[in-house]
C-alpha positions as a Markdown table, in Angstrom:
| # | Residue | x | y | z |
|---|---|---|---|---|
| 1 | Met | 171.2 | 10.5 | 131.5 |
| 2 | Glu | 169.3 | 12.8 | 133.2 |
| 3 | Glu | 170.6 | 16.0 | 134.4 |
| 4 | Lys | 169.9 | 16.8 | 138.0 |
| 5 | Gln | 168.8 | 20.2 | 138.4 |
| 6 | Lys | 169.7 | 21.8 | 141.2 |
| 7 | Lys | 166.7 | 23.0 | 143.5 |
| 8 | Val | 166.5 | 26.9 | 144.0 |
| 9 | Pro | 164.7 | 27.9 | 147.8 |
| 10 | Ala | 161.9 | 30.4 | 146.7 |
| 11 | Lys | 162.6 | 34.3 | 147.9 |
| 12 | Arg | 160.2 | 35.9 | 150.3 |
| 13 | Ile | 160.0 | 39.9 | 149.0 |
| 14 | Gln | 158.0 | 42.5 | 150.7 |
| 15 | Leu | 155.6 | 44.1 | 149.5 |
| 16 | Val | 154.4 | 47.9 | 150.0 |
| 17 | Asp | 150.8 | 49.7 | 149.6 |
| 18 | Val | 151.4 | 53.5 | 149.1 |
| 19 | Val | 148.1 | 55.3 | 149.8 |
| 20 | Leu | 147.7 | 59.2 | 149.1 |
| 21 | Glu | 145.2 | 60.3 | 151.8 |
| 22 | Arg | 144.4 | 63.8 | 152.7 |
| 23 | Lys | 145.0 | 64.3 | 156.3 |
| 24 | Gly | 143.6 | 68.0 | 156.6 |
| 25 | Ser | 145.4 | 71.3 | 156.6 |
| 26 | Gln | 146.9 | 73.8 | 158.7 |
| 27 | Leu | 147.4 | 77.3 | 159.1 |
| 28 | Phe | 150.7 | 78.7 | 158.7 |
| 29 | Ser | 151.0 | 82.5 | 159.7 |
| 30 | Gly | 154.0 | 83.6 | 157.8 |
| 31 | Arg | 151.9 | 83.7 | 154.7 |
| 32 | Arg | 154.9 | 83.1 | 152.7 |
| 33 | Ile | 157.9 | 80.0 | 152.7 |
| 34 | Arg | 160.8 | 82.3 | 152.4 |
| 35 | Ser | 163.4 | 80.3 | 153.5 |
| 36 | Pro | 164.3 | 76.1 | 154.2 |
| 37 | Glu | 163.8 | 76.8 | 157.2 |
| 38 | Asp | 160.1 | 77.8 | 157.3 |
| 39 | Ala | 159.8 | 74.7 | 154.9 |
| 40 | Ala | 161.0 | 72.6 | 157.5 |
| 41 | Asn | 159.0 | 74.0 | 160.1 |
| 42 | Ile | 155.5 | 73.2 | 158.3 |
| 43 | Ile | 157.0 | 69.7 | 157.9 |
| 44 | His | 158.1 | 69.4 | 161.4 |
| 45 | Asp | 154.9 | 70.4 | 162.9 |
| 46 | Phe | 153.0 | 68.0 | 160.4 |
| 47 | Ile | 155.0 | 65.0 | 160.9 |
| 48 | Gly | 156.0 | 65.9 | 164.8 |
| 49 | Asp | 157.2 | 62.7 | 166.7 |
| 50 | Ser | 156.0 | 60.1 | 163.9 |
| 51 | Asp | 157.5 | 56.7 | 164.8 |
| 52 | Arg | 156.8 | 55.7 | 161.0 |
| 53 | Glu | 158.6 | 57.0 | 157.9 |
| 54 | Lys | 156.9 | 59.9 | 156.2 |
| 55 | Phe | 157.0 | 61.3 | 152.6 |
| 56 | Val | 156.0 | 64.8 | 152.3 |
| 57 | Val | 155.7 | 67.0 | 149.3 |
| 58 | Leu | 155.1 | 70.7 | 149.5 |
| 59 | Gly | 154.2 | 72.2 | 146.3 |
| 60 | Leu | 155.3 | 75.5 | 145.8 |
| 61 | Asn | 154.7 | 78.3 | 143.9 |
| 62 | Ser | 157.8 | 80.6 | 142.6 |
| 63 | Ser | 155.9 | 84.1 | 141.3 |
| 64 | Lys | 155.6 | 87.1 | 143.3 |
| 65 | Ile | 152.2 | 87.9 | 143.9 |
């Protein structure tokens, strides 16, 4: 006797491509980020009213120069 194998339908998966792209630069008049609010203001200026998700990384230096 042959065993009947149950057919399982294929599942569609989403593919996402992440690209790192330099978009330019902006001036920060405060010269130093001293609080989370300073960082939030910079990010808000960058993101604006975008209708897409954004992933932002701020590379901060903690030296006291």
